[in-house]
mmCIF file of C-alpha atoms in Angstrom:
data_model
loop_
_atom_site.group_PDB
_atom_site.id
_atom_site.type_symbol
_atom_site.label_atom_id
_atom_site.label_comp_id
_atom_site.label_asym_id
_atom_site.label_seq_id
_atom_site.Cartn_x
_atom_site.Cartn_y
_atom_site.Cartn_z
ATOM 1 C CA MET A 1 -5.626 -14.749 -17.382
ATOM 2 C CA PRO A 2 -5.931 -14.392 -13.778
ATOM 3 C CA ARG A 3 -4.404 -16.832 -11.904
ATOM 4 C CA THR A 4 -4.282 -17.672 -8.025
ATOM 5 C CA ILE A 5 -0.930 -19.523 -7.215
ATOM 6 C CA ILE A 6 -0.760 -18.541 -3.264
ATOM 7 C CA GLU A 7 -4.338 -18.450 -2.235
ATOM 8 C CA ASN A 8 -6.028 -15.270 -1.920
ATOM 9 C CA ILE A 9 -3.136 -13.488 -4.203
ATOM 10 C CA VAL A 10 -4.628 -13.315 -7.930
ATOM 11 C CA ILE A 11 -1.642 -12.796 -10.371
ATOM 12 C CA ALA A 12 -3.334 -11.415 -13.867
ATOM 13 C CA GLU A 13 -1.550 -10.822 -17.121
ATOM 14 C CA TYR A 14 -3.149 -9.205 -20.264
ATOM 15 C CA LYS A 15 -1.280 -9.096 -23.614
ATOM 16 C CA LYS A 16 -2.190 -6.053 -26.069
ATOM 17 C CA GLN A 17 -5.917 -5.179 -24.859
ATOM 18 C CA THR A 18 -8.061 -2.618 -25.579
ATOM 19 C CA PHE A 19 -10.758 -3.419 -22.923
ATOM 20 C CA PHE A 20 -9.616 -4.115 -19.249
ATOM 21 C CA ASP A 21 -12.271 -5.167 -16.394
ATOM 22 C CA PHE A 22 -9.682 -5.118 -13.340
ATOM 23 C CA CYS A 23 -12.410 -3.120 -11.679
ATOM 24 C CA LYS A 24 -14.761 -6.556 -10.647
ATOM 25 C CA TYR A 25 -11.725 -6.890 -8.020
ATOM 26 C CA THR A 26 -12.142 -3.883 -5.859
ATOM 27 C CA THR A 27 -14.801 -4.775 -3.166
ATOM 28 C CA ILE A 28 -11.730 -7.578 -1.689
ATOM 29 C CA ARG A 29 -8.796 -6.454 -2.882
ATOM 30 C CA PHE A 30 -6.259 -5.103 -0.071
ATOM 31 C CA PHE A 31 -3.510 -3.866 -2.181
ATOM 32 C CA GLU A 32 -2.538 -4.142 -5.977
ATOM 33 C CA ILE A 33 0.427 -3.368 -8.462
ATOM 34 C CA VAL A 34 -0.212 -2.548 -11.685
ATOM 35 C CA TYR A 35 2.273 -2.749 -14.370
ATOM 36 C CA PHE A 36 1.886 -1.696 -17.604
ATOM 37 C CA GLU A 37 4.414 -2.991 -19.938
ATOM 38 C CA GLU A 38 3.450 -1.343 -23.343
ATOM 39 C CA GLY A 39 0.642 0.719 -24.177
ATOM 40 C CA THR A 40 -0.767 4.120 -24.043
ATOM 41 C CA GLY A 41 -3.421 5.822 -22.513
ATOM 42 C CA THR A 42 -5.320 6.780 -19.062
ATOM 43 C CA ILE A 43 -6.694 5.530 -15.801
ATOM 44 C CA LYS A 44 -10.189 6.783 -13.908
ATOM 45 C CA ILE A 45 -8.880 6.667 -10.417
ATOM 46 C CA ASN A 46 -11.434 7.579 -7.817
ATOM 47 C CA GLY A 47 -12.569 9.833 -10.056
ATOM 48 C CA LYS A 48 -9.313 11.854 -11.283
ATOM 49 C CA MET A 49 -8.101 11.048 -14.834
ATOM 50 C CA VAL A 50 -4.184 10.371 -15.044
ATOM 51 C CA ASN A 51 -1.929 9.090 -18.107
ATOM 52 C CA TYR A 52 -0.483 5.701 -18.326
ATOM 53 C CA THR A 53 2.600 4.753 -20.677
ATOM 54 C CA SER A 54 4.810 1.948 -21.198
ATOM 55 C CA ASN A 55 7.077 0.768 -18.394
ATOM 56 C CA SER A 56 4.782 2.858 -15.900
ATOM 57 C CA VAL A 57 3.722 1.088 -12.565
ATOM 58 C CA PHE A 58 1.033 2.129 -10.265
ATOM 59 C CA VAL A 59 -0.070 1.235 -6.997
ATOM 60 C CA PHE A 60 -3.755 0.510 -5.522
ATOM 61 C CA VAL A 61 -4.977 0.282 -2.038
ATOM 62 C CA PRO A 62 -8.363 -0.613 -0.354
ATOM 63 C CA ASP A 63 -11.229 1.133 -1.703
ATOM 64 C CA ASP A 64 -9.266 2.463 -4.720
ATOM 65 C CA ILE A 65 -11.651 2.952 -8.114
ATOM 66 C CA TYR A 66 -9.723 2.965 -11.189
ATOM 67 C CA ILE A 67 -11.027 2.031 -14.683
ATOM 68 C CA VAL A 68 -8.692 2.022 -17.413
ATOM 69 C CA ASN A 69 -8.665 3.501 -20.704
ATOM 70 C CA PRO A 70 -6.395 1.582 -23.477
ATOM 71 C CA GLU A 71 -5.486 4.518 -26.507
ATOM 72 C CA THR A 72 -3.155 1.927 -28.087
ATOM 73 C CA PRO A 73 -2.934 -2.065 -27.016
ATOM 74 C CA THR A 74 -1.743 -2.488 -23.743
ATOM 75 C CA SER A 75 -0.235 -5.124 -21.930
ATOM 76 C CA THR A 76 -0.204 -5.346 -18.508
ATOM 77 C CA VAL A 77 0.699 -7.523 -15.321
ATOM 78 C CA ALA A 78 -1.355 -7.122 -11.983
ATOM 79 C CA ILE A 79 -0.608 -8.265 -8.757
ATOM 80 C CA LYS A 80 -3.549 -8.189 -6.551
ATOM 81 C CA PHE A 81 -3.263 -9.227 -2.723
ATOM 82 C CA LEU A 82 -6.863 -10.053 -1.534
ATOM 83 C CA LYS A 83 -8.211 -8.894 1.730
ATOM 84 C CA SER A 84 -8.901 -12.496 2.617
ATOM 85 C CA PHE A 85 -5.228 -13.341 2.234
ATOM 86 C CA PHE A 86 -4.007 -11.726 5.493
ATOM 87 C CA ARG A 87 -6.834 -13.279 8.101
ATOM 88 C CA ASN A 88 -6.030 -16.681 9.127
ATOM 89 C CA THR A 89 -8.568 -18.778 7.309
ATOM 90 C CA ASN A 90 -5.978 -21.270 5.727
ATOM 91 C CA THR A 91 -3.026 -22.955 6.679
ATOM 92 C CA GLN A 92 -1.125 -22.582 3.242
ATOM 93 C CA ASN A 93 0.084 -18.888 4.098
ATOM 94 C CA ASP A 94 1.575 -20.139 7.867
ATOM 95 C CA THR A 95 4.918 -20.607 5.798
ATOM 96 C CA LEU A 96 4.781 -17.842 3.865
ATOM 97 C CA LEU A 97 6.180 -14.569 5.518
ATOM 98 C CA VAL A 98 2.159 -13.136 5.820
ATOM 99 C CA ASN A 99 3.294 -10.506 9.051
ATOM 100 C CA ASP A 100 6.336 -9.105 6.907
ATOM 101 C CA TRP A 101 4.665 -8.139 3.843
ATOM 102 C CA PHE A 102 1.776 -7.055 5.858
ATOM 103 C CA ARG A 103 4.103 -4.983 7.478
ATOM 104 C CA LYS A 104 5.308 -3.349 4.251
ATOM 105 C CA ILE A 105 1.883 -2.773 2.898
ATOM 106 C CA GLU A 106 0.595 -0.925 5.713
ATOM 107 C CA GLY A 107 3.631 1.245 5.757
ATOM 108 C CA ILE A 108 2.575 2.076 2.630
ATOM 109 C CA LEU A 109 -1.084 2.505 3.336
ATOM 110 C CA ASN A 110 -0.215 4.794 5.778
ATOM 111 C CA SER A 111 2.350 7.092 4.362
ATOM 112 C CA GLU A 112 1.268 10.721 3.040
ATOM 113 C CA SER A 113 2.462 10.008 -0.906
ATOM 114 C CA HIS A 114 0.762 6.691 -1.650
ATOM 115 C CA GLN A 115 -2.055 8.553 -3.087
ATOM 116 C CA LEU A 116 0.384 9.784 -6.090
ATOM 117 C CA ARG A 117 -0.225 6.725 -7.539
ATOM 118 C CA GLU A 118 1.669 6.340 -9.578
ATOM 119 C CA MET A 119 5.240 5.003 -8.792
ATOM 120 C CA GLN A 120 8.192 7.190 -8.748
ATOM 121 C CA PHE A 121 11.437 5.727 -7.875
ATOM 122 C CA GLU A 122 15.001 6.605 -6.667
ATOM 123 C CA THR A 123 16.750 5.725 -8.583
ATOM 124 C CA GLU A 124 16.502 4.050 -12.231
ATOM 125 C CA SER A 125 18.252 0.622 -11.032
ATOM 126 C CA ASP A 126 14.958 0.125 -8.146
ATOM 127 C CA LYS A 127 12.798 0.582 -10.885
ATOM 128 C CA LEU A 128 14.491 -1.707 -13.052
ATOM 129 C CA HIS A 129 14.231 -4.726 -10.502
ATOM 130 C CA LEU A 130 11.205 -4.200 -9.962
ATOM 131 C CA VAL A 131 10.369 -4.404 -13.288
ATOM 132 C CA SER A 132 12.231 -7.472 -13.526
ATOM 133 C CA LEU A 133 10.471 -8.826 -10.864
ATOM 134 C CA ILE A 134 7.562 -8.796 -11.693
ATOM 135 C CA LYS A 135 8.277 -10.334 -15.011
ATOM 136 C CA MET A 136 9.479 -13.167 -13.249
ATOM 137 C CA VAL A 137 6.367 -13.228 -10.941
ATOM 138 C CA SER A 138 4.531 -13.353 -13.932
ATOM 139 C CA THR A 139 6.503 -15.873 -16.215
ATOM 140 C CA GLU A 140 6.564 -18.289 -13.312
ATOM 141 C CA ASN A 141 2.868 -17.719 -13.419
ATOM 142 C CA LEU A 142 2.377 -19.199 -17.119
ATOM 143 C CA LYS A 143 4.125 -22.226 -16.319
ATOM 144 C CA LYS A 144 0.601 -23.253 -14.560
ATOM 145 C CA GLN A 145 1.737 -26.599 -13.307
ATOM 146 C CA SER A 146 5.510 -26.410 -13.028
ATOM 147 C CA TYR A 147 5.979 -23.030 -11.467
ATOM 148 C CA ASP A 148 8.212 -22.165 -8.791
ATOM 149 C CA LEU A 149 6.620 -21.084 -5.669
ATOM 150 C CA PHE A 150 9.544 -20.438 -3.635
ATOM 151 C CA ILE A 151 10.808 -18.079 -6.698
ATOM 152 C CA ILE A 152 6.922 -16.079 -6.633
ATOM 153 C CA GLN A 153 6.840 -15.750 -3.038
ATOM 154 C CA ASN A 154 10.957 -14.272 -2.345
ATOM 155 C CA SER A 155 10.284 -12.267 -5.437
ATOM 156 C CA LEU A 156 6.855 -10.682 -4.230
ATOM 157 C CA SER A 157 8.494 -9.768 -0.726
ATOM 158 C CA VAL A 158 11.298 -8.187 -2.312
ATOM 159 C CA ILE A 159 8.875 -6.182 -4.675
ATOM 160 C CA LEU A 160 7.096 -5.147 -1.494
ATOM 161 C CA HIS A 161 10.433 -3.861 0.067
ATOM 162 C CA LEU A 162 11.109 -1.703 -2.994
ATOM 163 C CA ILE A 163 8.080 -0.376 -2.585
ATOM 164 C CA ALA A 164 7.999 0.385 0.430
ATOM 165 C CA ARG A 165 11.101 1.875 0.166
ATOM 166 C CA ASN A 166 10.523 4.144 -2.354
ATOM 167 C CA ILE A 167 7.405 5.542 -1.550
ATOM 168 C CA GLN A 168 9.639 6.413 1.892
ATOM 169 C CA PHE A 169 12.026 8.307 -0.273
ATOM 170 C CA LEU A 170 9.212 10.037 -1.931
ATOM 171 C CA ASN A 171 8.197 11.550 1.905
ATOM 172 C CA THR A 172 11.751 12.921 2.660
ATOM 173 C CA ASP A 173 12.016 14.420 -1.603
ATOM 174 C CA ARG A 174 9.071 16.561 -0.489
ATOM 175 C CA THR A 175 10.538 18.591 2.024
ATOM 176 C CA ALA A 176 13.937 18.358 0.493
ATOM 177 C CA LYS A 177 13.690 21.523 -0.321
ATOM 178 C CA VAL A 178 13.989 22.778 3.566
ATOM 179 C CA VAL A 179 16.466 21.554 5.394
ATOM 180 C CA GLU A 180 14.781 21.240 8.442
ATOM 181 C CA SER A 181 11.754 19.945 7.086
ATOM 182 C CA SER A 182 13.511 17.010 5.819
ATOM 183 C CA LYS A 183 15.355 16.166 8.884
ATOM 184 C CA ILE A 184 11.872 16.116 10.739
ATOM 185 C CA GLN A 185 10.779 13.727 7.754
ATOM 186 C CA GLN A 186 13.421 12.038 8.248
ATOM 187 C CA ILE A 187 12.678 11.117 12.043
ATOM 188 C CA ILE A 188 9.266 10.564 11.218
ATOM 189 C CA ASN A 189 10.027 8.378 8.589
ATOM 190 C CA PHE A 190 12.978 6.588 11.644
ATOM 191 C CA ILE A 191 9.412 6.267 13.431
ATOM 192 C CA HIS A 192 7.188 4.392 10.839
ATOM 193 C CA THR A 193 10.056 2.165 10.300
ATOM 194 C CA ASN A 194 11.045 0.598 13.396
ATOM 195 C CA ILE A 195 7.499 1.266 15.095
ATOM 196 C CA TYR A 196 7.684 -2.315 15.798
ATOM 197 C CA ASN A 197 11.062 -1.790 17.694
ATOM 198 C CA SER A 198 9.963 0.511 21.205
ATOM 199 C CA ASP A 199 13.727 1.062 22.165
ATOM 200 C CA LEU A 200 14.744 2.804 18.979
ATOM 201 C CA LEU A 201 11.721 5.223 19.840
ATOM 202 C CA SER A 202 12.237 6.549 23.029
ATOM 203 C CA THR A 203 13.455 10.194 22.876
ATOM 204 C CA ARG A 204 17.199 9.341 24.282
ATOM 205 C CA SER A 205 17.523 6.868 20.952
ATOM 206 C CA LEU A 206 16.188 9.238 18.655
ATOM 207 C CA ALA A 207 18.158 12.065 20.152
ATOM 208 C CA GLU A 208 21.269 9.844 19.772
ATOM 209 C CA GLU A 209 20.393 8.860 16.305
ATOM 210 C CA PHE A 210 20.074 12.327 14.994
ATOM 211 C CA HIS A 211 22.558 14.198 17.128
ATOM 212 C CA MET A 212 20.582 15.943 19.699
ATOM 213 C CA ALA A 213 20.131 16.668 23.475
ATOM 214 C CA ASP A 214 17.780 14.467 24.833
ATOM 215 C CA ASN A 215 15.925 17.472 26.033
ATOM 216 C CA TYR A 216 15.983 19.466 22.844
ATOM 217 C CA MET A 217 14.218 16.077 20.887
ATOM 218 C CA SER A 218 10.838 16.167 22.074
ATOM 219 C CA GLU A 219 10.963 20.068 21.525
ATOM 220 C CA TYR A 220 12.562 20.005 18.121
ATOM 221 C CA PHE A 221 9.406 17.587 17.226
ATOM 222 C CA LYS A 222 6.479 19.159 18.700
ATOM 223 C CA LYS A 223 7.742 23.003 17.019
ATOM 224 C CA HIS A 224 7.569 21.183 13.441
ATOM 225 C CA THR A 225 4.654 19.044 14.047
ATOM 226 C CA ASP A 226 2.150 20.758 16.622
ATOM 227 C CA ILE A 227 2.163 17.222 18.316
ATOM 228 C CA SER A 228 3.998 16.022 21.089
ATOM 229 C CA LEU A 229 6.908 13.030 20.195
ATOM 230 C CA LYS A 230 5.089 10.660 22.615
ATOM 231 C CA LYS A 231 1.344 11.334 20.953
ATOM 232 C CA TYR A 232 2.664 11.197 17.411
ATOM 233 C CA ILE A 233 4.050 7.382 18.263
ATOM 234 C CA ILE A 234 1.028 6.314 20.482
ATOM 235 C CA ASN A 235 -1.545 7.891 16.911
ATOM 236 C CA TYR A 236 1.038 6.448 14.498
ATOM 237 C CA LYS A 237 0.547 2.825 16.530
ATOM 238 C CA LEU A 238 -3.475 3.034 16.901
ATOM 239 C CA LYS A 239 -3.252 3.550 12.907
ATOM 240 C CA LEU A 240 -1.586 0.327 12.705
ATOM 241 C CA VAL A 241 -3.811 -1.093 15.281
ATOM 242 C CA GLU A 242 -6.608 0.138 13.420
ATOM 243 C CA THR A 243 -5.061 -1.811 10.159
ATOM 244 C CA ARG A 244 -5.233 -4.636 11.698
ATOM 245 C CA LEU A 245 -8.866 -4.384 12.976
ATOM 246 C CA LYS A 246 -9.994 -3.819 9.432
ATOM 247 C CA TYR A 247 -7.851 -6.235 7.352
ATOM 248 C CA THR A 248 -6.533 -9.444 9.714
ATOM 249 C CA ASP A 249 -7.921 -11.732 12.369
ATOM 250 C CA LEU A 250 -5.651 -11.080 14.860
ATOM 251 C CA GLN A 251 -6.729 -11.389 18.399
ATOM 252 C CA PHE A 252 -6.845 -8.276 20.290
ATOM 253 C CA SER A 253 -3.875 -9.542 22.646
ATOM 254 C CA GLU A 254 -1.893 -10.568 20.243
ATOM 255 C CA ILE A 255 -2.441 -6.912 17.819
ATOM 256 C CA ALA A 256 -1.189 -5.347 22.021
ATOM 257 C CA ILE A 257 2.217 -7.205 21.947
ATOM 258 C CA GLU A 258 3.200 -7.025 18.736
ATOM 259 C CA LEU A 259 2.743 -3.050 18.711
ATOM 260 C CA GLY A 260 4.108 -2.702 22.192
ATOM 261 C CA PHE A 261 1.249 -2.527 24.283
ATOM 262 C CA THR A 262 1.414 -3.817 27.788
ATOM 263 C CA ASP A 263 -1.366 -6.162 27.619
ATOM 264 C CA SER A 264 -5.038 -6.248 25.723
ATOM 265 C CA SER A 265 -6.049 -4.101 28.358
ATOM 266 C CA HIS A 266 -3.410 -1.742 28.223
ATOM 267 C CA LEU A 267 -3.924 -1.153 24.418
ATOM 268 C CA ASN A 268 -7.877 -0.991 24.572
ATOM 269 C CA LYS A 269 -7.844 1.845 27.507
ATOM 270 C CA THR A 270 -5.238 3.527 25.062
ATOM 271 C CA PHE A 271 -7.442 2.810 21.973
ATOM 272 C CA LEU A 272 -10.399 4.809 23.918
ATOM 273 C CA ALA A 273 -8.499 7.054 25.515
ATOM 274 C CA TYR A 274 -7.248 8.608 21.558
ATOM 275 C CA LYS A 275 -10.444 7.429 19.162
ATOM 276 C CA GLY A 276 -13.084 7.236 21.303
ATOM 277 C CA ILE A 277 -14.374 3.705 21.222
ATOM 278 C CA THR A 278 -13.265 0.627 22.141
ATOM 279 C CA ILE A 279 -11.575 -1.912 20.214
ATOM 280 C CA GLY A 280 -13.690 -4.249 20.556
ATOM 281 C CA ALA A 281 -16.899 -1.662 19.508
ATOM 282 C CA PHE A 282 -14.808 -0.075 16.293
ATOM 283 C CA LYS A 283 -14.157 -4.402 15.137
ATOM 284 C CA ALA A 284 -17.666 -4.828 15.534
ATOM 285 C CA ALA A 285 -19.127 -1.741 13.633
ATOM 286 C CA LEU A 286 -16.080 -3.211 10.780
ATOM 287 C CA ALA A 287 -19.415 -6.284 10.055
#
């Protein structure tokens, strides 16, 4: 049955079920991991049907609507990060790696391949590790009062890291058939991974990382993406700004500092120039 151990994270385990009511969490869910330990059937995800089998893992993002239709008795573990988890409304989360978790999840949200829903893995060992950690979280959850919060916290952190790493692998693997396309995807992945470190994203640093001349780096990027390197980086940062405005209570100044803007005024001017709306108006429209 569903149980909350860390405030606003729900861990739900079901054994040999023939009916599921997961969708009741849809409007308040930010991110969800569902592991099918055993069973077969279909999942209707945003109107499209896909199959699930034993030992498969799915990830769901905000606004995903899915319905599980078992064909055989199905056992699952679901880990749901509710939207309220990333809002500064309680003190319990202060001791958790909330910001680190948020960064990993937002990377998945902004990935081109997260819409695949069912996880694919670079190596079988990554899948085995992920499944083992999900089972560990579930086991601790069942201990009721004797659970170990340290184990759950650190297991969740590694789970999110493994998912983010394999989502990134999928992005690269999609274009691996074409060497040049693979390289540009590697550059994009590097930008996404290091978006909080502006020094690593300078033209010179990127050129050194990918063994190019400084003056060719920008030309290469523009040739393969139809957008300038500088504009791509700013656009991606602004995607992350939008995610924070939607799902956190961070102050504009905090968001600006985290993403490398001089201050909230600089962030607001950039947001207005690229999005045609101020950050204040964007935030107000979400209410």
